[in-house]
Coordinates of C-alpha atoms and ligand atoms in Angstrom, one line a residue:
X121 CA 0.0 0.0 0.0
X122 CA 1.0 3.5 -0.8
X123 CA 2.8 5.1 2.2
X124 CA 1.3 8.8 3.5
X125 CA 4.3 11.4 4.1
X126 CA 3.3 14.8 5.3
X127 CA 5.6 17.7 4.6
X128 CA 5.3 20.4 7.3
X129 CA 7.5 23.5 5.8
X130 CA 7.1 25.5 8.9
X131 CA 8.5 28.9 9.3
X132 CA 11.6 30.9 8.2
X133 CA 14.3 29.1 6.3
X134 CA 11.9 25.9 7.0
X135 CA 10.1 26.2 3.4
X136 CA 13.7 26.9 1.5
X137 CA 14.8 23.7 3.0
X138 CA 11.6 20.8 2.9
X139 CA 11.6 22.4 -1.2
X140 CA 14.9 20.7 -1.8
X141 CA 14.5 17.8 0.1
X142 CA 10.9 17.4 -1.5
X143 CA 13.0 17.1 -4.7
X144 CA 15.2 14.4 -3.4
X145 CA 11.6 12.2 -2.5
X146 CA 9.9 12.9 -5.6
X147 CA 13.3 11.4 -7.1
X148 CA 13.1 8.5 -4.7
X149 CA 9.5 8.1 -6.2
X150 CA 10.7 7.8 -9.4
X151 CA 13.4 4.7 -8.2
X152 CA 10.2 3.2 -6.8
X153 CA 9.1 4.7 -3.3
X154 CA 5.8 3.7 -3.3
X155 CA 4.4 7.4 -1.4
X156 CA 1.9 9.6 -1.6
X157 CA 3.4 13.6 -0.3
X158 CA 1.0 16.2 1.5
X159 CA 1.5 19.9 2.7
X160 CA 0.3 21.3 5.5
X161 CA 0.6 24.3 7.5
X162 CA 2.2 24.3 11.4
X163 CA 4.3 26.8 13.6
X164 CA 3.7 30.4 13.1
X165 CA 2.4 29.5 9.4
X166 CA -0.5 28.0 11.5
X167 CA -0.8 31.0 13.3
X168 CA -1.1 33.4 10.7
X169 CA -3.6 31.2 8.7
X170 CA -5.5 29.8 11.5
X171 CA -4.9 31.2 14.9
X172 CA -3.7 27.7 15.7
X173 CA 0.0 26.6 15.7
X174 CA -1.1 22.9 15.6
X175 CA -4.5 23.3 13.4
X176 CA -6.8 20.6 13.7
X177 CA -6.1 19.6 10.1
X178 CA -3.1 19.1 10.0
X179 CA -3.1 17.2 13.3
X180 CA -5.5 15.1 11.3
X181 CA -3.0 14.4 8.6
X182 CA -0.3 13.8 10.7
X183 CA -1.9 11.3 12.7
X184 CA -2.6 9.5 9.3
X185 CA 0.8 9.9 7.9
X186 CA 3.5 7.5 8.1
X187 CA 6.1 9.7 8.2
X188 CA 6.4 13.6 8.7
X189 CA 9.1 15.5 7.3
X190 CA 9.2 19.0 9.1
X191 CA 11.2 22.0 8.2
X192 CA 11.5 24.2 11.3
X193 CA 9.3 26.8 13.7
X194 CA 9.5 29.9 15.0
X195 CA 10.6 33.5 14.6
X196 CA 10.8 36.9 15.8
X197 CA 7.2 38.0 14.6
X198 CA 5.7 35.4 17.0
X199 CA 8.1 35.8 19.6
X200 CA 6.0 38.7 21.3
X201 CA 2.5 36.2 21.6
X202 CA 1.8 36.8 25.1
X203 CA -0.5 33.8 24.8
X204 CA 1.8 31.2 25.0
X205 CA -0.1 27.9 24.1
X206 CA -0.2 30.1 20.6
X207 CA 3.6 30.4 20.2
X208 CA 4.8 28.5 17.1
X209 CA 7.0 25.8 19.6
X210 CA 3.9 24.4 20.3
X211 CA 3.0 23.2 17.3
X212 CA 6.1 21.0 17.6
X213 CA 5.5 20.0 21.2
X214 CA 1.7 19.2 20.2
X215 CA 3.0 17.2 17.6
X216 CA 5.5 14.8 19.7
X217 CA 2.7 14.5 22.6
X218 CA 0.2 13.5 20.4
X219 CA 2.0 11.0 18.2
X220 CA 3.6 9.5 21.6
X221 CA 7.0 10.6 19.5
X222 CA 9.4 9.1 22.4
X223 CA 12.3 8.1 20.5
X224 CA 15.1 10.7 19.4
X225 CA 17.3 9.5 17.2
X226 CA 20.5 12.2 16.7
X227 CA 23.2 10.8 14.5
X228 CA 26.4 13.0 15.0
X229 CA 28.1 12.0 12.4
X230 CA 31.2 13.9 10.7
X231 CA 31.4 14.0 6.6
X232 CA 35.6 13.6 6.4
X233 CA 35.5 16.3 3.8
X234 CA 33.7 18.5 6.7
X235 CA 36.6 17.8 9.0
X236 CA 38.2 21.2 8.9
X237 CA 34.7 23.0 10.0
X238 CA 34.8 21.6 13.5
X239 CA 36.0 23.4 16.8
X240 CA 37.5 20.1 17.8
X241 CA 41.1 19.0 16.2
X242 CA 40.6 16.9 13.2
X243 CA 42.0 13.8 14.6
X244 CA 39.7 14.1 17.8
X245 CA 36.9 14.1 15.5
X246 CA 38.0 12.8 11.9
X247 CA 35.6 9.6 11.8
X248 CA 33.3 10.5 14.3
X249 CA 29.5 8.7 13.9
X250 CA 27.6 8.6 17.0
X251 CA 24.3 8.0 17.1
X252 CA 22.6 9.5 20.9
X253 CA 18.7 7.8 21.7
X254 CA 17.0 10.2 24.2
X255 CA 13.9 9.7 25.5
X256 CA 11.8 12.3 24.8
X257 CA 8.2 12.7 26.0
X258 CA 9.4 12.1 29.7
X259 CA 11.7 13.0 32.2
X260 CA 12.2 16.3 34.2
X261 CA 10.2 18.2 31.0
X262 CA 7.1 16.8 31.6
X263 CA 6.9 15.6 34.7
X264 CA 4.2 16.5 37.7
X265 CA 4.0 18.7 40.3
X266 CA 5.6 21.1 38.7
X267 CA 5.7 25.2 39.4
X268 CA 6.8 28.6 41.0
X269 CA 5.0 29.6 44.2
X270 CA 5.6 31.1 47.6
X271 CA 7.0 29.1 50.4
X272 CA 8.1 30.7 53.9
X273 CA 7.7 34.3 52.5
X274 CA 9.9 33.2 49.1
X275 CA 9.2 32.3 45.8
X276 CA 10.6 28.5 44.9
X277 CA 10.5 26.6 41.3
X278 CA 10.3 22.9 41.6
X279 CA 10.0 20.2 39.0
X280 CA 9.6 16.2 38.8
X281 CA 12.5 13.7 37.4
X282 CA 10.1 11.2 37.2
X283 CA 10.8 7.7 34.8
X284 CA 8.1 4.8 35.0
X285 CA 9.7 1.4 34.6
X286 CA 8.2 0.8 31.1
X287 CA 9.3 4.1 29.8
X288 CA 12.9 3.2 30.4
X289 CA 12.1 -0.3 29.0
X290 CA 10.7 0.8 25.6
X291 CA 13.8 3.5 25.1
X292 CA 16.0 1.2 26.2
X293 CA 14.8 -1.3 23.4
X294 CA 15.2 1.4 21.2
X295 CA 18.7 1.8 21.8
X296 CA 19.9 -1.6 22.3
X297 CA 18.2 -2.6 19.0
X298 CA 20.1 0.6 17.1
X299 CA 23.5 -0.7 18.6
X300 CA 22.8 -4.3 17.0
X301 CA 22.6 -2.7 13.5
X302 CA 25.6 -0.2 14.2
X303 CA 28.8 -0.7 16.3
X304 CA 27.3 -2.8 19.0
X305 CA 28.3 -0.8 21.6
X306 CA 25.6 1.1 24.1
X307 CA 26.8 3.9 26.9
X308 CA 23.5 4.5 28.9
X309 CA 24.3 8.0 30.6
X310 CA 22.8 8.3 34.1
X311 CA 23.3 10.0 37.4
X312 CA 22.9 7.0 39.6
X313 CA 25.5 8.4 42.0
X314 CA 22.7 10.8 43.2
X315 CA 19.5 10.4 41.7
X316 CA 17.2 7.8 42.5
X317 CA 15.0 8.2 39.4
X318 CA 18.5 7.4 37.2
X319 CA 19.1 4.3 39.6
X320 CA 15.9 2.7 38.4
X321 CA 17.3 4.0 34.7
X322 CA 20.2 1.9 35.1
X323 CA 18.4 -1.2 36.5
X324 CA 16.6 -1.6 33.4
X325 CA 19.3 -1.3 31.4
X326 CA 21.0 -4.2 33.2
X327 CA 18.1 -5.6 33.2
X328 CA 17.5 -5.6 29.7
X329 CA 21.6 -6.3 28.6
X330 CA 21.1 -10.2 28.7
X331 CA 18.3 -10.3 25.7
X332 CA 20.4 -8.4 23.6
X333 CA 24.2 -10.7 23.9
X334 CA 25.6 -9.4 21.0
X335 CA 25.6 -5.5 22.6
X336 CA 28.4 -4.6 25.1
X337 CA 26.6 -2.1 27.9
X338 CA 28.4 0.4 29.7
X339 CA 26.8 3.2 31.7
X340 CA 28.8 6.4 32.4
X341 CA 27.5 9.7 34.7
X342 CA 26.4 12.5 32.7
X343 CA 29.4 14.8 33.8
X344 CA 31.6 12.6 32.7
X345 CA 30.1 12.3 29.3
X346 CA 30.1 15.5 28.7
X347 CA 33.7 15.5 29.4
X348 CA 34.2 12.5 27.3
X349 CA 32.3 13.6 24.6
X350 CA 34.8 16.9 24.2
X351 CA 37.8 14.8 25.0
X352 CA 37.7 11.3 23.0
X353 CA 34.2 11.9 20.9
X354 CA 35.1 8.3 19.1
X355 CA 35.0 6.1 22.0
X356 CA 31.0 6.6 21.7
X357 CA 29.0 4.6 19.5
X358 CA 25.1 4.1 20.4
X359 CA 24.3 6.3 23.0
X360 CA 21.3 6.3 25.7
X361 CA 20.1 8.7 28.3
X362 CA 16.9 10.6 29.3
X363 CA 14.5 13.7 28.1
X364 CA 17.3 16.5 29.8
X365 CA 20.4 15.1 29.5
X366 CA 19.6 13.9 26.1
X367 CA 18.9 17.6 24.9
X368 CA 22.2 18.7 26.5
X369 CA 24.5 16.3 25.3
X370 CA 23.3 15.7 21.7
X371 CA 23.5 19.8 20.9
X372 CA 27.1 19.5 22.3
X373 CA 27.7 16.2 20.1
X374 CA 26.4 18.2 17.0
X375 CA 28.8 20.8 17.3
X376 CA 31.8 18.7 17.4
X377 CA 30.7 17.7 13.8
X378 CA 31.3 21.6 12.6
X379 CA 27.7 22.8 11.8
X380 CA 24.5 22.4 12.3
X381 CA 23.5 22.9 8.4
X382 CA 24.5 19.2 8.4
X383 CA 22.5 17.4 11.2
X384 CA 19.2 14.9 10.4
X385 CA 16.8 13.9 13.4
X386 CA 14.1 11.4 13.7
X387 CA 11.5 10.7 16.5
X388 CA 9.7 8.0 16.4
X389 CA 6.9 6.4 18.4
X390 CA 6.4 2.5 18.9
X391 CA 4.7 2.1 15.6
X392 CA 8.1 3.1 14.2
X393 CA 5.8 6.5 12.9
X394 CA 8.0 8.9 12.6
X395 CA 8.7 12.8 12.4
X396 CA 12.2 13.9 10.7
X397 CA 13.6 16.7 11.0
X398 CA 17.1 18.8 10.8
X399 CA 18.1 19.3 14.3
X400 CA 18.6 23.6 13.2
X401 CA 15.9 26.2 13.9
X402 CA 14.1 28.4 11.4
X403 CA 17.2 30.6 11.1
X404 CA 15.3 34.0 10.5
X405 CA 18.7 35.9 10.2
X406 CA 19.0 34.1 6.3
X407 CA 15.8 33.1 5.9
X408 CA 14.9 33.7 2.2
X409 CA 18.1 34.9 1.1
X410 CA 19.1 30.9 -0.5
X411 CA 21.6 31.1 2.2
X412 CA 20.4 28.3 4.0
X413 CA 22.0 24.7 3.5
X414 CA 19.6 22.1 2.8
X415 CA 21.6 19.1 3.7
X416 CA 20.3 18.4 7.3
X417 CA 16.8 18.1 6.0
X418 CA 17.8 15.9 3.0
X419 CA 19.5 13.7 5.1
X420 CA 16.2 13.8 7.7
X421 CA 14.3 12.2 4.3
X422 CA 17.0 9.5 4.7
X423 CA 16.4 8.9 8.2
X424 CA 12.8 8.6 7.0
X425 CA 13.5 5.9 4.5
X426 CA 15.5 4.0 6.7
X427 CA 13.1 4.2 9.8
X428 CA 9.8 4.4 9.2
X429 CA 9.6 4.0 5.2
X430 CA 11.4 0.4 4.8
X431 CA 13.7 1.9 2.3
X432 CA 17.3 1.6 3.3
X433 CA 18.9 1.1 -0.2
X434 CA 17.4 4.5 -1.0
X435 CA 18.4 6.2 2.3
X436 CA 22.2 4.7 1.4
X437 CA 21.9 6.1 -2.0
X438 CA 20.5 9.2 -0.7
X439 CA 23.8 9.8 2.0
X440 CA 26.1 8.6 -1.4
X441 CA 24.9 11.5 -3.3
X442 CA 26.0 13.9 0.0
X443 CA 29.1 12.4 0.5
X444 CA 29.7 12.6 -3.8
X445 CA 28.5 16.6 -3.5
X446 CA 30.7 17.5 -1.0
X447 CA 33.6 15.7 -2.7
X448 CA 33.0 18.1 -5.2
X449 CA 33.7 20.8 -2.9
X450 CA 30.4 22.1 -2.8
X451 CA 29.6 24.5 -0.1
X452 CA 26.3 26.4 1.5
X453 CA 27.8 29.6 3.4
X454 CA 27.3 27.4 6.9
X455 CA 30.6 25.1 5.4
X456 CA 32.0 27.0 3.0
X457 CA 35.7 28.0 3.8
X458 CA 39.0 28.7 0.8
X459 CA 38.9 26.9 -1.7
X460 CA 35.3 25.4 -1.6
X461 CA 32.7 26.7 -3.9
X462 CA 29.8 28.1 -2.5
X463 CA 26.4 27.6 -3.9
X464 CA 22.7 28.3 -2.8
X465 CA 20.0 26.4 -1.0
X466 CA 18.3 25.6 -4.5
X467 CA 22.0 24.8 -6.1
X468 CA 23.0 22.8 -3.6
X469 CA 19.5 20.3 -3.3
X470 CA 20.1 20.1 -7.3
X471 CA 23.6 19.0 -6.7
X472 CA 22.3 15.9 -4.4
X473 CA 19.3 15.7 -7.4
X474 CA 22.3 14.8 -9.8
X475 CA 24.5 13.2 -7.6
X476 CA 21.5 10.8 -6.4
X477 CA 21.1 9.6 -10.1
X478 CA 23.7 8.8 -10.9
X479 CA 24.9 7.0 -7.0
Ligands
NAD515 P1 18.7 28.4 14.6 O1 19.1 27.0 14.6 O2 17.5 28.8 13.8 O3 19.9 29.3 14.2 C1 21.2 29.3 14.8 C2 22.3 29.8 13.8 O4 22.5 28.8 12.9 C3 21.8 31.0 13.0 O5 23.0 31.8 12.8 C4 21.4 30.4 11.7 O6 21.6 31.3 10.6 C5 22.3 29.2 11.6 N1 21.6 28.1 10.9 C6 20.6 27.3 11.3 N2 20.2 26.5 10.4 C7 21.0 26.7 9.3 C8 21.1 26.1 8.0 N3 20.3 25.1 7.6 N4 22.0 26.6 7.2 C9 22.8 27.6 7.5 N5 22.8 28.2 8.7 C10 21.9 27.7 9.6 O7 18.5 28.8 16.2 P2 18.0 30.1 16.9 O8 18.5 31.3 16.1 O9 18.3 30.0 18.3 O10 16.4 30.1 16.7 C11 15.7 30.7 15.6 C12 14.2 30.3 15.7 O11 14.1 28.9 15.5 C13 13.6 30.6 17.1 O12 12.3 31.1 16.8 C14 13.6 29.3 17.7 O13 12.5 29.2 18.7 C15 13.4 28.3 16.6 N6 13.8 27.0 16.7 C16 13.1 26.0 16.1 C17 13.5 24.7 16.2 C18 12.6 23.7 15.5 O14 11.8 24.0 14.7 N7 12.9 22.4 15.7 C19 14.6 24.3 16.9 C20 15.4 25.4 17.4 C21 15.0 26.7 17.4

């Protein structure tokens, strides 16, 4: 049966970016992706058109889709909002409650010819592919009571680090099934030293090691991997950690690849639905100048293909025709540096058009 994708352009340099990778599916149609693609508005686009970041519509369609490709949200214009349910983050947040969307896959993975663009030294980083699972409709973000209010004549903010057992379970699945198809290593980052929530965290993961034999577990504290992830990024291979720590760590991961033009995301939910996405915001500073590098979003539709689509020879295909474009030395302003040539958005996703052809 014909797979549903939903293409959700967003805001700001969001539309520049789903055009080009919308190029690379229709191409993937033509090799034989059996998928039907649909537009819909969210974000401040919703906002405008609607009054609704999340309208009800497109909720509708993504709930029906098998696979959501999304640009990005947000921007100054809806910064000043006052009603904040109306902000265009919602529309993103709405989106991962309401598909369950607890699996965040963030490959940090560093293109050799790209080696030069990080802050790190090249051999600290040249080779780098690490893929971090974090949990991410739980955790500290979500959890209940939570609040600001007046205690012994001051003001305190509290919040809950709460995990159920079978929340832990299903991400730790998630990750111990990734590091089967990848290095077969798993690092579950915790802070079991002090926080009873992260004990239970690492109980399950022990718990769960024996089904999966061919995966070496390690755990590590979360201040250590961030120390370890700046010192020796390549020791890492899969891995796993919770909603916070998670969003900490994989931002720091990204940058050690050089930019953030260049990094894919997926979430997924048990049904192995999923939403992709480049891990960069809306970028309102270049949007609509064809400054804006399409690459992260392109390989996001490979991520789709691989995850959610049952495609993987097209997703390989589609990280070839990367790999063979910036061989060529082709550069977005994000990566460009002597003796690159830079391009445009709509030059570069042509570029991966041709390359894909012929890869
Ligand atoms: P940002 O990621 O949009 O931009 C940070 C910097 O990176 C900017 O200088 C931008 O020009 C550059 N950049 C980002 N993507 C790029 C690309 N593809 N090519 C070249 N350069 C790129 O983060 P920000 O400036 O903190 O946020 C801007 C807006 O995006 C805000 O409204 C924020 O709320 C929103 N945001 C949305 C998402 C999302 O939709 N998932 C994520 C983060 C931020």
């Amino acid at each position: 049966m014909s797979k549903k994708i939903l293409v959700l352009p967003g805001d700001g340099i969001g539309p520049e970016i789903t055009a080009e990778a919308v190029k690379i599916l229709n191409a993937c149609r033509e090799a034989g992706l059996d998928a039907e693609l649909e537009e819909a508005l969210v974000g401040g686009a919703g906002f405008d058109a609607e009054g609704d970041p999340l309208p009800e519509s497109t909720l509708a369609k993504a709930k029906a889709a098998d696979a959501i490709l999304l640009g990005a949200v947000g921007g100054p214009k809806w910064d000043t909002l006052e009603d904040l349910s109306k902000r265009p983050e919602k529309g993103l947040l709405g989106l991962r409650k309401n598909l369950n969307l607890f699996g965040n896959l963030r490959p940090a993975l560093l293109y050799p010819q790209l080696a030069e663009a990080s802050t790190l030294k090249p051999d600290v980083v040249s080779g780098l592919d690490i893929m971090i699972v974090r949990e991410l409709t739980g955790g500290i973000y979500f959890g209940q009571p939570r609040g600001i209010e007046e205690r012994n004549g001051e003001r305190v903010g509290f919040n809950t680090y709460v995990y159920a057992e079978s929340e832990i379970e299903r991400i730790g699945r998630v990750a111990f099934e990734m590091a089967q198809k990848r290095g077969k290593k798993l690092c579950s980052v915790d802070k079991a030293n002090v926080l009873e929530v992260t004990m239970l965290w690492r109980e399950v993961m022990n718990r769960l090691a024996p089904e999966y034999p061919d995966v070496e577990l390690s755990h590590m504290y979360v201040d250590n991997a961030a120390m370890q992830l700046v010192r020796a990024p390549k020791q890492f291979d899969v891995v796993v950690t919770g909603n916070m720590f998670g969003d900490i760590l994989s931002d720091a991961a990204a940058m050690l690849t050089g930019s953030i033009g260049m990094l894919p995301s997926a979430s997924l939910n048990e049904r192995q639905q999923g939403m992709y996405e480049p891990c960069h915001g809306s970028a309102p500073d270049i949007a609509g100048q064809g400054l804006a590098n399409p690459l992260a979003t392109i390989l996001s539709v490979a991520m789709m293909l691989r995850y959610s689509l049952g495609e993987p020879t097209l997703a390989d295909r589609i990280e070839r025709a990367v790999g063979k474009v910036l061989d060529q030395g082709l550069r977005t302003a994000d990566i460009a540096y002597p003796g690159t040539r830079q391009v445009s958005t709509s030059e570069m996703g042509d570029a991966v058009l041709a390359a894909f052809a012929e890869a």
